[in-house]
Amino acid sequence: MVEPHSLTGRNQEILSSIVREYIETGEPVGSRTVSKRRKDALSAASVRNAMADLADEGYLSQPHTSAGRMPTEKAFRFYVRSLVAGRMPTAAAQRVRAEMSEVDTMEARIERSSHILTELTHNVGIAAAMLSGGQVLDQIELLSLSEGRVLMILVTRDRMVRNRVVSLGEPVKQDELTNIRNFVNRNFSGWTLREARLELLRRMDLERATYDAVMRKLAVLYQKGLLESDSVPEVHMEGASNLVGIDLHLTREKMRDLLRALEQKRRLVELLDHFLEEMPGGVQVRVGLEEAHPAMKELALIGVTLALPSGLTAKIAVLGPMRMQYEKVMGAVLHIGREFSDVG
């Protein structure tokens, strides 16, 4: 994290001006350009001295001796600290609301969110619903199958349904399963899965001495994952091809590695989990993602974490080059995050 007091006020202004100019043009920035942009009468020579100091401190690099300076990853990290999300134009906001209101399942909302982000920002749009024990139980159903197997159906308040077939190793009657189902639904509907499993375990421990056949089978079902959500997260990514036209200083092989990584659902979840903290509602910006993948060194992630009423955690994000219109992207992410929550 860059400490603001490590730079003088004037050098902070000059650095921000250089980053903004570089984002606009993609070209090295000279002292004369910065001097012309300033409202005061600071000379090009004074700006040049300030730029030399900024280069010494690692904020600027110089690709060629005769060229201007380019902001480094450290400069971008400093720059984004003071930014505020831009306001989305009314027409675009209305279109987003209309498109989000058309979908009614979690999977569809995830896919629609990443698609809209890609369209608005021309970067990579990523959206995910991270399943956890925080989901709220609606009901379970237990059905007896042949050879001592049981179909466990878990329904949560976010309208997600998970099926799992387990083997109890002994015959089980449907009446016994119906009693277990009624017990669980009567006592735990409306609880989070995590809290329901903890309380169920506590009750089984208390009644261990008086176990009957039904309680024994309940204990086995618990061990087999009753009230456990084992589904993989819902993740959707769109717009990876937008990275191909950007100069990320990658060889063709490394670009292929990057695109392959983005196609892996597990890698996307790790990326979101690693760089987007559990800060519901606030937009976050992470510059330089080399920790996630070597080819992501010159990329930035802008995202928001949402705590949904259903108990799900959703993450809405844009992956793009460090040289991007941060305020615009931040505004798009924040707006779509709000619409996502409203639909949820």
Coordinates of C-alpha atoms in Angstrom, one line a residue:
M1 CA 0.0 0.0 0.0
V2 CA 1.4 3.4 -1.0
E3 CA 1.6 5.9 1.9
P4 CA 0.3 9.3 0.8
H5 CA 2.7 11.2 3.1
S6 CA 5.7 9.7 1.1
L7 CA 4.9 12.3 -1.6
T8 CA 4.6 16.1 -1.5
G9 CA 1.2 17.5 -2.4
R10 CA 2.6 18.9 -5.7
N11 CA 4.2 15.5 -6.6
Q12 CA 0.9 13.8 -5.9
E13 CA -0.9 16.1 -8.3
I14 CA 1.8 15.6 -10.9
L15 CA 1.7 11.9 -10.6
S16 CA -2.1 11.8 -10.8
S17 CA -1.9 14.0 -13.9
I18 CA 0.6 11.6 -15.5
V19 CA -1.5 8.6 -14.8
R20 CA -4.7 10.2 -16.2
E21 CA -2.8 11.3 -19.4
Y22 CA -1.4 7.8 -19.8
I23 CA -4.8 6.2 -19.4
E24 CA -6.1 8.5 -22.1
T25 CA -3.3 8.1 -24.7
G26 CA -1.4 5.0 -23.8
E27 CA 1.8 6.9 -24.7
P28 CA 4.7 8.0 -22.4
V29 CA 4.0 11.4 -20.9
G30 CA 6.4 14.3 -21.2
S31 CA 7.0 17.2 -18.7
R32 CA 5.8 19.7 -21.3
T33 CA 2.4 17.9 -21.6
V34 CA 2.0 17.9 -17.8
S35 CA 2.9 21.6 -17.5
K36 CA 0.4 22.6 -20.2
R37 CA -2.4 20.7 -18.4
R38 CA -1.8 22.5 -15.1
K39 CA -3.8 25.6 -14.1
D40 CA -0.8 27.2 -12.3
A41 CA 2.3 28.4 -14.0
L42 CA 4.6 25.5 -13.1
S43 CA 7.4 25.3 -15.7
A44 CA 8.2 22.2 -17.6
A45 CA 11.6 22.2 -15.9
S46 CA 10.0 22.1 -12.5
V47 CA 7.7 19.3 -13.6
R48 CA 10.7 17.5 -15.0
N49 CA 12.5 17.7 -11.7
A50 CA 9.4 16.3 -9.9
M51 CA 9.1 13.5 -12.5
A52 CA 12.8 12.6 -11.8
D53 CA 11.9 12.3 -8.1
L54 CA 8.9 10.2 -8.8
A55 CA 11.0 7.9 -11.0
D56 CA 13.6 7.6 -8.2
E57 CA 10.8 6.5 -5.8
G58 CA 9.5 3.9 -8.3
Y59 CA 6.3 5.6 -9.5
L60 CA 7.5 6.3 -13.1
S61 CA 9.5 4.4 -15.6
Q62 CA 11.2 5.6 -18.8
P63 CA 11.0 3.2 -21.8
H64 CA 13.5 5.2 -23.9
T65 CA 16.0 7.9 -23.1
S66 CA 14.3 10.5 -25.2
A67 CA 10.8 9.5 -24.4
G68 CA 8.5 10.7 -21.6
R69 CA 7.6 8.7 -18.5
M70 CA 5.1 5.9 -17.9
P71 CA 3.4 5.1 -14.6
T72 CA 4.4 1.9 -12.9
E73 CA 2.2 -0.5 -11.0
K74 CA 3.1 1.4 -7.8
A75 CA 1.8 4.6 -9.5
F76 CA -1.5 3.0 -10.4
R77 CA -2.0 1.7 -6.9
F78 CA -1.5 5.3 -5.6
Y79 CA -3.8 6.7 -8.2
V80 CA -6.8 4.5 -7.5
R81 CA -6.8 5.2 -3.7
S82 CA -8.4 8.6 -4.3
L83 CA -10.9 7.7 -6.9
V84 CA -14.7 7.7 -6.5
A85 CA -17.0 5.6 -8.7
G86 CA -18.5 7.5 -11.6
R87 CA -22.2 7.9 -12.1
M88 CA -23.8 5.7 -14.8
P89 CA -25.7 7.7 -17.5
T90 CA -29.5 7.5 -16.9
A91 CA -30.2 5.7 -20.2
A92 CA -27.6 3.0 -19.5
A93 CA -28.9 2.6 -15.9
Q94 CA -32.4 2.1 -17.1
R95 CA -31.3 -0.5 -19.7
V96 CA -29.4 -2.4 -17.0
R97 CA -32.4 -2.4 -14.7
A98 CA -34.6 -3.7 -17.5
E99 CA -32.2 -6.4 -18.5
M100 CA -31.6 -7.6 -14.9
S101 CA -35.4 -7.7 -14.2
E102 CA -35.9 -10.2 -17.1
V103 CA -34.0 -13.0 -15.3
D104 CA -35.3 -14.8 -12.2
T105 CA -32.8 -17.6 -11.4
M106 CA -29.4 -17.2 -9.8
E107 CA -27.6 -18.8 -12.7
A108 CA -29.3 -16.4 -15.2
R109 CA -28.5 -13.3 -13.0
I110 CA -24.8 -14.4 -12.8
E111 CA -24.6 -14.8 -16.6
R112 CA -26.5 -11.6 -17.3
S113 CA -24.3 -9.5 -15.0
S114 CA -21.0 -10.6 -16.5
H115 CA -22.5 -10.0 -20.0
I116 CA -23.6 -6.5 -19.2
L117 CA -20.3 -5.6 -17.6
T118 CA -18.4 -6.8 -20.7
E119 CA -20.6 -4.7 -22.9
L120 CA -20.3 -1.6 -20.7
T121 CA -16.6 -1.7 -20.1
H122 CA -15.1 -3.7 -23.0
N123 CA -13.1 -5.7 -20.5
V124 CA -13.7 -9.1 -18.9
G125 CA -16.9 -9.3 -16.9
I126 CA -17.0 -11.9 -14.1
A127 CA -19.8 -12.7 -11.7
A128 CA -20.1 -15.5 -9.1
A129 CA -22.4 -16.7 -6.4
M130 CA -20.3 -18.3 -3.7
L131 CA -22.2 -21.1 -2.0
S132 CA -21.7 -21.4 1.8
G133 CA -23.2 -22.5 5.0
G134 CA -24.8 -19.1 5.2
Q135 CA -27.5 -20.2 2.8
V136 CA -30.9 -20.5 4.4
L137 CA -32.8 -23.8 4.5
D138 CA -36.2 -24.0 2.9
Q139 CA -36.8 -27.7 3.2
I140 CA -35.4 -31.2 2.6
E141 CA -36.9 -34.3 1.0
L142 CA -35.6 -37.8 1.6
L143 CA -36.6 -40.7 -0.7
S144 CA -35.8 -44.3 -0.2
L145 CA -34.1 -46.0 -3.2
S146 CA -33.0 -49.6 -3.7
E147 CA -30.1 -51.3 -1.9
G148 CA -30.1 -49.1 1.2
R149 CA -29.6 -45.9 -0.8
V150 CA -31.3 -42.6 -0.1
L151 CA -31.9 -39.5 -2.3
M152 CA -31.3 -36.4 -0.3
I153 CA -32.9 -33.2 -1.8
L154 CA -31.9 -29.9 -0.3
V155 CA -33.8 -26.7 -1.2
T156 CA -32.6 -23.3 0.0
R157 CA -34.4 -20.0 0.1
D158 CA -32.4 -18.7 -2.9
R159 CA -34.3 -21.3 -5.0
M160 CA -31.3 -23.5 -5.5
V161 CA -31.9 -27.3 -5.4
R162 CA -29.2 -29.9 -4.7
N163 CA -29.6 -33.6 -5.0
R164 CA -27.3 -36.2 -3.5
V165 CA -27.6 -40.0 -3.4
V166 CA -25.9 -41.7 -0.4
S167 CA -25.7 -45.3 0.8
L168 CA -26.7 -46.1 4.4
G169 CA -25.4 -49.7 4.1
E170 CA -28.7 -51.1 5.4
P171 CA -32.3 -51.1 4.3
V172 CA -34.3 -48.0 5.2
K173 CA -38.1 -47.6 5.1
Q174 CA -39.7 -44.5 3.6
D175 CA -41.7 -44.0 6.8
E176 CA -38.4 -43.6 8.7
L177 CA -37.1 -41.1 6.1
T178 CA -40.4 -39.2 6.3
N179 CA -40.1 -38.8 10.0
I180 CA -36.5 -37.5 9.7
R181 CA -37.6 -35.1 7.0
N182 CA -40.5 -33.8 9.1
F183 CA -38.2 -33.4 12.1
V184 CA -35.6 -31.4 10.1
N185 CA -38.1 -29.2 8.3
R186 CA -40.1 -28.5 11.4
N187 CA -37.1 -27.5 13.5
F188 CA -34.7 -26.0 11.0
S189 CA -36.6 -24.4 8.1
G190 CA -35.4 -20.7 8.0
W191 CA -32.1 -21.5 9.7
T192 CA -28.8 -21.1 7.9
L193 CA -27.3 -24.5 6.8
R194 CA -24.2 -23.9 9.0
E195 CA -26.3 -23.1 12.1
A196 CA -28.7 -26.0 11.4
R197 CA -25.9 -28.5 11.2
L198 CA -24.3 -27.3 14.4
E199 CA -27.6 -27.4 16.3
L200 CA -28.5 -30.8 14.8
L201 CA -25.2 -32.2 16.0
R202 CA -25.8 -30.8 19.4
R203 CA -29.2 -32.4 19.7
M204 CA -28.0 -35.7 18.6
D205 CA -25.2 -35.6 21.2
L206 CA -27.8 -34.8 23.9
E207 CA -30.0 -37.7 22.9
R208 CA -27.3 -40.2 22.1
A209 CA -28.3 -42.4 25.1
T210 CA -31.9 -42.8 23.9
Y211 CA -31.1 -43.3 20.2
D212 CA -33.8 -45.3 18.4
A213 CA -33.6 -46.6 14.9
V214 CA -34.7 -43.3 13.3
M215 CA -32.1 -41.3 15.2
R216 CA -29.4 -43.7 14.3
K217 CA -30.3 -43.2 10.6
L218 CA -30.4 -39.5 11.1
A219 CA -26.9 -39.6 12.5
V220 CA -25.7 -41.6 9.4
L221 CA -27.4 -39.1 7.1
Y222 CA -25.7 -36.3 8.9
Q223 CA -22.3 -37.9 8.4
K224 CA -23.2 -38.4 4.7
G225 CA -23.7 -34.6 4.4
L226 CA -27.3 -33.9 5.3
L227 CA -27.9 -30.1 5.2
E228 CA -24.5 -29.6 3.5
S229 CA -24.3 -27.6 0.3
D230 CA -21.7 -29.3 -1.9
S231 CA -22.5 -27.5 -5.1
V232 CA -19.7 -25.7 -7.0
P233 CA -20.1 -21.9 -7.1
E234 CA -22.0 -20.4 -9.9
V235 CA -19.5 -18.5 -12.0
H236 CA -19.6 -16.9 -15.4
M237 CA -16.9 -15.0 -17.3
E238 CA -17.3 -13.1 -20.6
G239 CA -15.0 -11.0 -22.7
A240 CA -11.7 -12.7 -22.4
S241 CA -11.0 -12.0 -26.1
N242 CA -10.9 -8.3 -25.2
L243 CA -7.5 -8.9 -23.5
V244 CA -6.0 -10.1 -26.8
G245 CA -5.9 -6.6 -28.3
I246 CA -4.2 -5.1 -25.3
D247 CA -0.4 -4.8 -25.1
L248 CA 0.2 -6.7 -21.8
H249 CA 3.8 -7.4 -22.8
L250 CA 3.1 -11.1 -23.0
T251 CA 4.5 -13.7 -25.4
R252 CA 1.9 -15.6 -27.5
E253 CA 2.4 -18.6 -25.2
K254 CA 1.8 -16.6 -22.0
M255 CA -1.3 -15.1 -23.5
R256 CA -2.6 -18.5 -24.2
D257 CA -1.8 -19.5 -20.6
L258 CA -3.8 -16.5 -19.4
L259 CA -6.8 -17.3 -21.5
R260 CA -6.7 -20.9 -20.4
A261 CA -6.6 -19.9 -16.8
L262 CA -9.6 -17.6 -17.2
E263 CA -11.6 -20.6 -18.7
Q264 CA -11.2 -22.5 -15.4
K265 CA -14.0 -22.0 -13.0
R266 CA -11.8 -22.8 -10.0
R267 CA -9.2 -20.2 -11.0
L268 CA -11.9 -17.5 -11.3
V269 CA -13.2 -18.3 -7.9
E270 CA -9.7 -18.2 -6.4
L271 CA -9.1 -14.9 -8.1
L272 CA -12.3 -13.3 -6.7
D273 CA -11.7 -14.8 -3.2
H274 CA -8.1 -13.7 -3.1
F275 CA -8.5 -10.1 -4.2
L276 CA -12.0 -9.2 -3.2
E277 CA -12.4 -9.1 0.6
E278 CA -15.6 -9.7 2.5
M279 CA -16.6 -6.0 2.4
P280 CA -20.3 -6.1 1.3
G281 CA -21.3 -3.1 -0.7
G282 CA -18.0 -1.2 -1.2
V283 CA -16.3 -1.3 -4.5
Q284 CA -12.7 -2.5 -4.4
V285 CA -9.8 -2.0 -6.8
R286 CA -6.8 -4.3 -6.9
V287 CA -3.9 -3.4 -9.2
G288 CA -1.3 -6.0 -10.3
L289 CA -2.6 -9.5 -10.0
E290 CA 0.7 -11.5 -10.4
E291 CA -0.1 -13.4 -7.2
A292 CA -3.0 -15.0 -9.0
H293 CA -1.2 -15.8 -12.3
P294 CA 2.2 -14.6 -13.6
A295 CA 0.5 -13.3 -16.8
M296 CA -1.8 -11.0 -14.7
K297 CA 1.0 -8.7 -13.6
E298 CA -0.4 -5.8 -15.7
L299 CA -4.0 -6.4 -15.0
A300 CA -6.4 -4.8 -12.5
L301 CA -9.6 -6.2 -10.8
I302 CA -12.5 -3.9 -9.9
G303 CA -15.2 -5.7 -7.9
V304 CA -17.9 -5.6 -5.3
T305 CA -18.9 -8.3 -2.7
L306 CA -22.6 -8.6 -2.0
A307 CA -24.2 -10.3 1.0
L308 CA -27.5 -11.5 -0.3
P309 CA -30.6 -12.1 1.9
S310 CA -30.6 -15.8 0.8
G311 CA -27.2 -16.3 2.6
L312 CA -25.2 -16.4 -0.6
T313 CA -22.2 -14.2 -1.2
A314 CA -22.0 -12.8 -4.7
K315 CA -19.0 -11.2 -6.3
I316 CA -19.4 -8.9 -9.3
A317 CA -16.1 -7.8 -11.0
V318 CA -14.3 -6.5 -14.1
L319 CA -10.9 -7.7 -15.1
G320 CA -8.9 -5.4 -17.4
P321 CA -5.6 -3.7 -18.0
M322 CA -4.1 -1.3 -15.5
R323 CA -4.7 1.3 -18.1
M324 CA -8.4 1.6 -17.9
Q325 CA -11.1 4.2 -17.1
Y326 CA -11.3 3.3 -13.4
E327 CA -14.1 5.7 -12.4
K328 CA -16.4 4.5 -15.3
V329 CA -15.7 0.8 -14.5
M330 CA -16.1 1.3 -10.8
G331 CA -19.5 3.0 -11.4
A332 CA -20.6 0.1 -13.7
V333 CA -19.6 -2.5 -11.1
L334 CA -21.3 -0.7 -8.3
H335 CA -24.5 -0.1 -10.2
I336 CA -24.8 -3.7 -11.5
G337 CA -24.0 -5.0 -8.0
R338 CA -27.0 -2.9 -6.6
E339 CA -29.3 -4.2 -9.4
F340 CA -28.1 -7.8 -8.6
S341 CA -29.0 -7.4 -5.0
D342 CA -32.4 -5.8 -5.8
V343 CA -33.3 -8.7 -8.0
G344 CA -32.1 -11.2 -5.3

